[in-house]
Amino acid sequence: MQIERKKSHKITRLLVEISGIWLWMSFMYLFLNIALFIADHITPIPNSIKLPVLLLIIPICAIIGYVNAHRNYIRSYDLYLQNRSDKQPEDVCIIHISDLHIGSSRTDTTIKQVVENINKIAQQKQKENIKTITIISGDISDGSAPVLQDSYDELKKAQMPVIFTPGNHDYYQGIDNVKKALENANVIILDDENMIYEDMGLNIIGLSFSFDENNNKYKIPISDHLNNILIYHVPGLWDELSKQKIDVELSGHTHGGQFYPMNFISEKIFKYSRGLFQNHIKDDEEGDYNSYLSVSEGVGTFAAPIRLGTHSEIVVLNINRI
């Protein structure tokens, strides 16, 4: 891992991936042995059953989890937003992806697969006269390997604007390196910045990642006549910001727990661990409106390239004005 962090090689990439799977399997064997130990004290289990269980279940789960982690899953939602504009904005679809974790285990092959899928979605939406924007809510880098200028070049093939706001892992190999590679791939970076799409009625805000979320409270340029889309890596500010005309927050970070039993732990740590959440906000001056939070399970993986109970997820948000 130390060699890989300085300069990536095929051999060290392979060893890092194997070690991640081995570590995951070791933990799973620990949990399985504890479960069998408890079950055996309740009702004795014959060795003829225990041995096949120990030998087969974890390897089978590892294979299923590895395949599942490397196959994109498209999840679609319909969102209903208050039309803040004086005119009817153009129809728009936001493709939300997060946590690609490009590094040792995940390479440009992961980006290529994602780009192929988002282009298919964009082509279908174009037939319906719907514009498409892709937003990456952080952690395109894993931090496990150097970020080179051409690391994200596959994103050049995306057939729609791609917007990115950093997450915590994007700082581990140098945020400037990540930004340069993204700029080289024609990706728009919003880091404590916003971009307005008048024709689509959107004010897209990228809020810089901070380990102290209180630092970010006053950096958000809210629009009164556009729908405000906030990109923030961690799903921790939505309860407060949903009451400040944030129509949609796009987050990731949690991976939805990635695999059992971490799924359950993630739900205890994070109030919003994965999926789409909605608040109906009552505003006497501006009128009632809906605010949504999309927490992506992520595309890539952290540590072990395994997903059980979650997906390598691409989220499609169909924006409807009411």
Short mmCIF file of C-alpha atoms in Angstrom, two decimals:
data_model
loop_
_atom_site.label_atom_id
_atom_site.label_comp_id
_atom_site.label_asym_id
_atom_site.label_seq_id
_atom_site.Cartn_x
_atom_site.Cartn_y
_atom_site.Cartn_z
CA MET A 1 0.00 0.00 0.00
CA GLN A 2 2.88 2.39 0.77
CA ILE A 3 4.44 1.71 -2.65
CA GLU A 4 1.07 2.09 -4.37
CA ARG A 5 0.44 5.48 -2.75
CA LYS A 6 3.67 6.82 -4.28
CA LYS A 7 3.50 5.19 -7.70
CA SER A 8 0.84 2.84 -9.00
CA HIS A 9 1.87 -0.53 -10.46
CA LYS A 10 -0.19 -3.45 -11.79
CA ILE A 11 1.31 -5.81 -9.20
CA THR A 12 0.74 -3.53 -6.20
CA ARG A 13 -2.80 -2.73 -7.43
CA LEU A 14 -3.53 -6.46 -7.55
CA LEU A 15 -2.04 -7.02 -4.10
CA VAL A 16 -4.04 -4.14 -2.61
CA GLU A 17 -7.25 -5.58 -4.08
CA ILE A 18 -6.47 -9.08 -2.82
CA SER A 19 -5.61 -7.74 0.65
CA GLY A 20 -8.92 -5.85 0.74
CA ILE A 21 -10.88 -9.01 -0.10
CA TRP A 22 -8.79 -11.04 2.38
CA LEU A 23 -9.43 -8.52 5.15
CA TRP A 24 -13.17 -8.52 4.41
CA MET A 25 -13.29 -12.34 4.43
CA SER A 26 -11.38 -12.43 7.75
CA PHE A 27 -13.99 -10.18 9.38
CA MET A 28 -16.82 -12.21 7.87
CA TYR A 29 -15.31 -15.44 9.21
CA LEU A 30 -15.08 -13.80 12.63
CA PHE A 31 -18.77 -12.81 12.56
CA LEU A 32 -19.78 -16.23 11.21
CA ASN A 33 -17.81 -18.09 13.88
CA ILE A 34 -19.41 -15.98 16.61
CA ALA A 35 -22.87 -16.66 15.15
CA LEU A 36 -22.19 -20.41 14.94
CA PHE A 37 -20.76 -20.43 18.47
CA ILE A 38 -23.91 -18.80 19.87
CA ALA A 39 -26.23 -21.01 17.77
CA ASP A 40 -24.34 -24.15 18.85
CA HIS A 41 -24.91 -23.30 22.52
CA ILE A 42 -28.63 -22.88 21.89
CA THR A 43 -29.05 -25.93 19.67
CA PRO A 44 -26.03 -28.20 19.01
CA ILE A 45 -25.04 -28.10 15.32
CA PRO A 46 -23.39 -31.20 13.79
CA ASN A 47 -19.89 -30.72 12.36
CA SER A 48 -21.19 -32.09 9.06
CA ILE A 49 -23.23 -28.87 8.78
CA LYS A 50 -20.79 -26.42 10.39
CA LEU A 51 -17.85 -27.32 8.16
CA PRO A 52 -19.62 -26.75 4.79
CA VAL A 53 -21.09 -23.51 6.15
CA LEU A 54 -17.64 -22.25 7.15
CA LEU A 55 -16.02 -23.33 3.90
CA LEU A 56 -18.67 -22.23 1.41
CA ILE A 57 -20.73 -19.26 2.62
CA ILE A 58 -18.01 -16.59 2.82
CA PRO A 59 -16.31 -17.41 -0.54
CA ILE A 60 -19.71 -17.47 -2.27
CA CYS A 61 -20.64 -14.13 -0.67
CA ALA A 62 -17.26 -12.72 -1.72
CA ILE A 63 -17.86 -13.67 -5.37
CA ILE A 64 -21.41 -12.26 -5.34
CA GLY A 65 -20.25 -9.10 -3.55
CA TYR A 66 -17.34 -8.55 -5.97
CA VAL A 67 -19.54 -8.93 -9.06
CA ASN A 68 -22.21 -6.69 -7.53
CA ALA A 69 -19.64 -4.00 -6.71
CA HIS A 70 -18.51 -3.82 -10.34
CA ARG A 71 -21.95 -3.60 -11.97
CA ASN A 72 -23.76 -0.25 -12.18
CA TYR A 73 -27.34 -0.11 -10.92
CA ILE A 74 -29.62 2.66 -12.24
CA ARG A 75 -32.13 4.02 -9.70
CA SER A 76 -34.69 6.63 -10.79
CA TYR A 77 -36.80 9.07 -8.75
CA ASP A 78 -39.35 11.75 -9.65
CA LEU A 79 -38.89 15.05 -7.79
CA TYR A 80 -41.54 17.77 -7.61
CA LEU A 81 -40.09 21.23 -7.08
CA GLN A 82 -41.76 24.60 -6.71
CA ASN A 83 -41.31 26.69 -9.86
CA ARG A 84 -39.58 29.81 -8.51
CA SER A 85 -39.07 31.34 -11.96
CA ASP A 86 -41.39 33.79 -13.72
CA LYS A 87 -41.42 31.49 -16.73
CA GLN A 88 -41.59 27.75 -17.21
CA PRO A 89 -38.00 26.37 -17.15
CA GLU A 90 -36.90 23.63 -19.52
CA ASP A 91 -37.29 20.07 -18.34
CA VAL A 92 -34.13 18.70 -16.76
CA CYS A 93 -32.77 15.44 -15.42
CA ILE A 94 -29.95 15.35 -12.87
CA ILE A 95 -27.76 12.25 -12.87
CA HIS A 96 -26.28 11.96 -9.39
CA ILE A 97 -23.16 9.88 -8.85
CA SER A 98 -20.76 9.84 -5.94
CA ASP A 99 -17.77 8.09 -4.38
CA LEU A 100 -16.12 6.58 -7.45
CA HIS A 101 -12.94 6.10 -5.37
CA ILE A 102 -10.61 5.91 -8.35
CA GLY A 103 -7.27 4.60 -7.13
CA SER A 104 -5.71 1.18 -6.61
CA SER A 105 -8.79 -1.02 -6.93
CA ARG A 106 -10.88 1.26 -9.15
CA THR A 107 -9.27 2.62 -12.31
CA ASP A 108 -10.39 4.36 -15.51
CA THR A 109 -12.39 1.19 -16.30
CA THR A 110 -14.84 2.25 -13.59
CA ILE A 111 -15.17 5.72 -15.12
CA LYS A 112 -15.62 4.23 -18.60
CA GLN A 113 -18.50 2.05 -17.38
CA VAL A 114 -20.16 5.02 -15.67
CA VAL A 115 -19.78 7.26 -18.75
CA GLU A 116 -21.33 4.61 -20.98
CA ASN A 117 -24.34 4.40 -18.67
CA ILE A 118 -24.86 8.14 -18.18
CA ASN A 119 -24.58 8.69 -21.94
CA LYS A 120 -27.33 6.10 -22.51
CA ILE A 121 -29.52 7.93 -19.99
CA ALA A 122 -28.79 11.30 -21.64
CA GLN A 123 -29.60 9.95 -25.11
CA GLN A 124 -32.94 8.63 -23.86
CA LYS A 125 -33.76 11.94 -22.15
CA GLN A 126 -32.80 13.85 -25.30
CA LYS A 127 -35.48 11.93 -27.22
CA GLU A 128 -37.94 13.27 -24.64
CA ASN A 129 -36.57 16.84 -25.02
CA ILE A 130 -35.16 16.74 -21.50
CA LYS A 131 -31.74 18.23 -20.76
CA THR A 132 -29.30 16.30 -18.60
CA ILE A 133 -26.63 17.30 -16.09
CA THR A 134 -24.35 14.88 -14.24
CA ILE A 135 -23.25 15.83 -10.72
CA ILE A 136 -20.50 14.04 -8.78
CA SER A 137 -20.86 14.70 -5.05
CA GLY A 138 -17.28 14.02 -4.00
CA ASP A 139 -14.65 11.29 -3.56
CA ILE A 140 -13.76 10.73 -7.20
CA SER A 141 -10.31 9.93 -5.79
CA ASP A 142 -9.67 7.15 -3.31
CA GLY A 143 -6.34 8.46 -2.02
CA SER A 144 -4.74 5.03 -2.43
CA ALA A 145 -2.79 5.94 -5.60
CA PRO A 146 -1.37 9.11 -7.16
CA VAL A 147 -3.75 11.28 -9.21
CA LEU A 148 -2.24 11.95 -12.65
CA GLN A 149 -3.31 14.58 -15.15
CA ASP A 150 -5.04 11.96 -17.32
CA SER A 151 -6.59 9.96 -14.46
CA TYR A 152 -10.15 11.01 -15.30
CA ASP A 153 -9.85 11.46 -19.07
CA GLU A 154 -12.70 9.01 -19.71
CA LEU A 155 -15.04 11.76 -18.45
CA LYS A 156 -14.28 13.72 -21.63
CA LYS A 157 -16.64 11.30 -23.41
CA ALA A 158 -19.63 12.38 -21.30
CA GLN A 159 -22.33 13.88 -23.53
CA MET A 160 -23.58 16.39 -20.97
CA PRO A 161 -22.10 18.90 -18.49
CA VAL A 162 -20.38 17.15 -15.57
CA ILE A 163 -20.11 19.05 -12.28
CA PHE A 164 -17.95 18.04 -9.31
CA THR A 165 -17.62 19.13 -5.69
CA PRO A 166 -14.85 17.56 -3.53
CA GLY A 167 -15.24 15.05 -0.72
CA ASN A 168 -12.82 14.06 2.03
CA HIS A 169 -10.85 11.47 0.03
CA ASP A 170 -10.13 14.00 -2.71
CA TYR A 171 -7.67 15.73 -0.37
CA TYR A 172 -5.56 12.66 0.46
CA GLN A 173 -3.45 12.74 -2.73
CA GLY A 174 -3.67 16.53 -3.03
CA ILE A 175 -6.84 18.41 -3.94
CA ASP A 176 -4.90 20.43 -6.54
CA ASN A 177 -3.95 17.21 -8.34
CA VAL A 178 -7.59 16.13 -8.38
CA LYS A 179 -8.75 19.51 -9.68
CA LYS A 180 -6.12 19.58 -12.44
CA ALA A 181 -7.10 16.09 -13.61
CA LEU A 182 -10.79 17.05 -13.60
CA GLU A 183 -10.17 20.29 -15.46
CA ASN A 184 -8.19 18.27 -18.02
CA ALA A 185 -11.29 16.05 -18.38
CA ASN A 186 -13.54 19.13 -19.00
CA VAL A 187 -15.34 18.74 -15.65
CA ILE A 188 -16.82 21.84 -13.99
CA ILE A 189 -15.56 22.18 -10.39
CA LEU A 190 -17.75 23.96 -7.86
CA ASP A 191 -15.85 24.39 -4.60
CA ASP A 192 -17.62 27.06 -2.55
CA GLU A 193 -18.99 28.33 -5.84
CA ASN A 194 -22.26 28.29 -7.72
CA MET A 195 -23.32 28.07 -11.36
CA ILE A 196 -26.62 29.32 -12.76
CA TYR A 197 -28.54 27.61 -15.56
CA GLU A 198 -31.31 30.14 -16.28
CA ASP A 199 -32.90 28.09 -19.06
CA MET A 200 -33.29 25.11 -16.71
CA GLY A 201 -34.19 27.28 -13.71
CA LEU A 202 -31.30 25.94 -11.60
CA ASN A 203 -28.80 27.48 -9.22
CA ILE A 204 -26.24 24.73 -8.58
CA ILE A 205 -24.11 25.28 -5.47
CA GLY A 206 -20.97 23.33 -4.60
CA LEU A 207 -20.22 23.55 -0.89
CA SER A 208 -16.62 22.83 0.08
CA PHE A 209 -16.05 19.76 2.22
CA SER A 210 -15.19 20.52 5.83
CA PHE A 211 -14.67 18.30 8.85
CA ASP A 212 -16.35 21.12 10.81
CA GLU A 213 -19.72 21.65 9.15
CA ASN A 214 -20.30 24.86 11.12
CA ASN A 215 -17.66 26.52 8.91
CA ASN A 216 -19.96 26.26 5.91
CA LYS A 217 -23.14 27.80 7.26
CA TYR A 218 -22.80 31.18 5.59
CA LYS A 219 -21.23 30.28 2.24
CA ILE A 220 -24.38 29.32 0.35
CA PRO A 221 -25.62 31.77 -2.35
CA ILE A 222 -29.36 31.09 -2.29
CA SER A 223 -31.47 32.18 -5.28
CA ASP A 224 -35.04 33.43 -4.84
CA HIS A 225 -36.13 32.82 -8.43
CA LEU A 226 -34.35 29.55 -9.27
CA ASN A 227 -34.39 26.05 -7.80
CA ASN A 228 -31.35 25.67 -5.53
CA ILE A 229 -29.39 22.44 -5.94
CA LEU A 230 -26.74 21.94 -3.24
CA ILE A 231 -23.80 19.56 -3.63
CA TYR A 232 -22.26 18.61 -0.29
CA HIS A 233 -20.39 15.36 0.23
CA VAL A 234 -21.72 14.47 3.69
CA PRO A 235 -25.51 14.26 4.28
CA GLY A 236 -25.31 16.26 7.49
CA LEU A 237 -26.67 19.75 6.75
CA TRP A 238 -29.98 18.99 5.08
CA ASP A 239 -32.29 19.34 8.11
CA GLU A 240 -31.21 22.96 8.48
CA LEU A 241 -30.67 23.89 4.83
CA SER A 242 -33.93 22.40 3.59
CA LYS A 243 -35.61 25.30 5.42
CA GLN A 244 -33.45 27.83 3.53
CA LYS A 245 -34.82 27.24 0.02
CA ILE A 246 -32.50 24.35 -0.78
CA ASP A 247 -34.71 22.31 -3.08
CA VAL A 248 -32.32 19.36 -3.52
CA GLU A 249 -29.16 18.34 -1.69
CA LEU A 250 -26.88 15.78 -3.34
CA SER A 251 -24.62 13.81 -0.99
CA GLY A 252 -22.75 10.52 -0.66
CA HIS A 253 -19.94 9.53 1.73
CA THR A 254 -21.80 6.75 3.55
CA HIS A 255 -21.69 4.09 0.78
CA GLY A 256 -24.95 2.98 2.42
CA GLY A 257 -22.72 0.85 4.66
CA GLN A 258 -21.42 -0.99 1.54
CA PHE A 259 -21.93 -4.50 2.95
CA TYR A 260 -23.51 -6.44 5.80
CA PRO A 261 -23.35 -5.85 8.76
CA MET A 262 -21.92 -2.35 8.13
CA ASN A 263 -25.26 -1.39 6.54
CA PHE A 264 -26.91 -1.45 9.95
CA ILE A 265 -24.02 0.42 11.60
CA SER A 266 -24.15 3.12 8.91
CA GLU A 267 -27.84 3.65 9.61
CA LYS A 268 -27.02 4.21 13.29
CA ILE A 269 -24.16 6.65 12.56
CA PHE A 270 -25.91 8.65 9.82
CA LYS A 271 -29.45 9.89 10.13
CA TYR A 272 -29.67 9.74 6.33
CA SER A 273 -27.59 6.75 5.23
CA ARG A 274 -28.87 6.07 1.70
CA GLY A 275 -31.77 6.75 -0.63
CA LEU A 276 -34.06 9.72 -1.29
CA PHE A 277 -35.59 11.76 1.54
CA GLN A 278 -38.24 14.47 1.37
CA ASN A 279 -39.27 17.38 3.58
CA HIS A 280 -42.40 19.42 2.95
CA ILE A 281 -41.50 22.94 4.07
CA LYS A 282 -44.21 25.39 5.08
CA ASP A 283 -43.25 28.98 4.24
CA ASP A 284 -45.86 31.70 4.86
CA GLU A 285 -44.03 34.25 2.70
CA GLU A 286 -42.85 32.15 -0.25
CA GLY A 287 -45.42 29.36 -0.13
CA ASP A 288 -44.95 25.67 0.67
CA TYR A 289 -42.28 23.70 -1.17
CA ASN A 290 -40.64 20.28 -1.24
CA SER A 291 -36.99 19.77 -0.31
CA TYR A 292 -35.19 16.54 -1.18
CA LEU A 293 -31.99 14.84 -0.08
CA SER A 294 -30.37 12.25 -2.37
CA VAL A 295 -27.76 10.13 -0.57
CA SER A 296 -25.99 7.96 -3.12
CA GLU A 297 -24.67 4.54 -2.14
CA GLY A 298 -21.72 5.40 -4.37
CA VAL A 299 -20.20 3.87 -7.48
CA GLY A 300 -16.87 2.66 -6.12
CA THR A 301 -15.91 0.96 -2.88
CA PHE A 302 -13.63 1.68 0.05
CA ALA A 303 -11.07 -0.87 1.32
CA ALA A 304 -12.74 -4.09 0.15
CA PRO A 305 -14.15 -4.18 -3.43
CA ILE A 306 -17.28 -5.87 -2.09
CA ARG A 307 -20.95 -4.83 -2.03
CA LEU A 308 -23.61 -6.89 -0.27
CA GLY A 309 -26.95 -5.23 0.40
CA THR A 310 -25.97 -2.10 -1.56
CA HIS A 311 -25.34 -1.27 -5.23
CA SER A 312 -22.80 0.52 -7.38
CA GLU A 313 -25.39 3.20 -7.87
CA ILE A 314 -26.23 5.80 -10.51
CA VAL A 315 -29.18 7.93 -9.37
CA VAL A 316 -31.47 9.57 -11.93
CA LEU A 317 -33.48 12.52 -10.58
CA ASN A 318 -36.31 13.59 -12.87
CA ILE A 319 -37.13 17.22 -12.02
CA ASN A 320 -40.81 18.22 -12.29
CA ARG A 321 -41.97 21.80 -11.61
CA ILE A 322 -45.25 22.40 -9.76
#
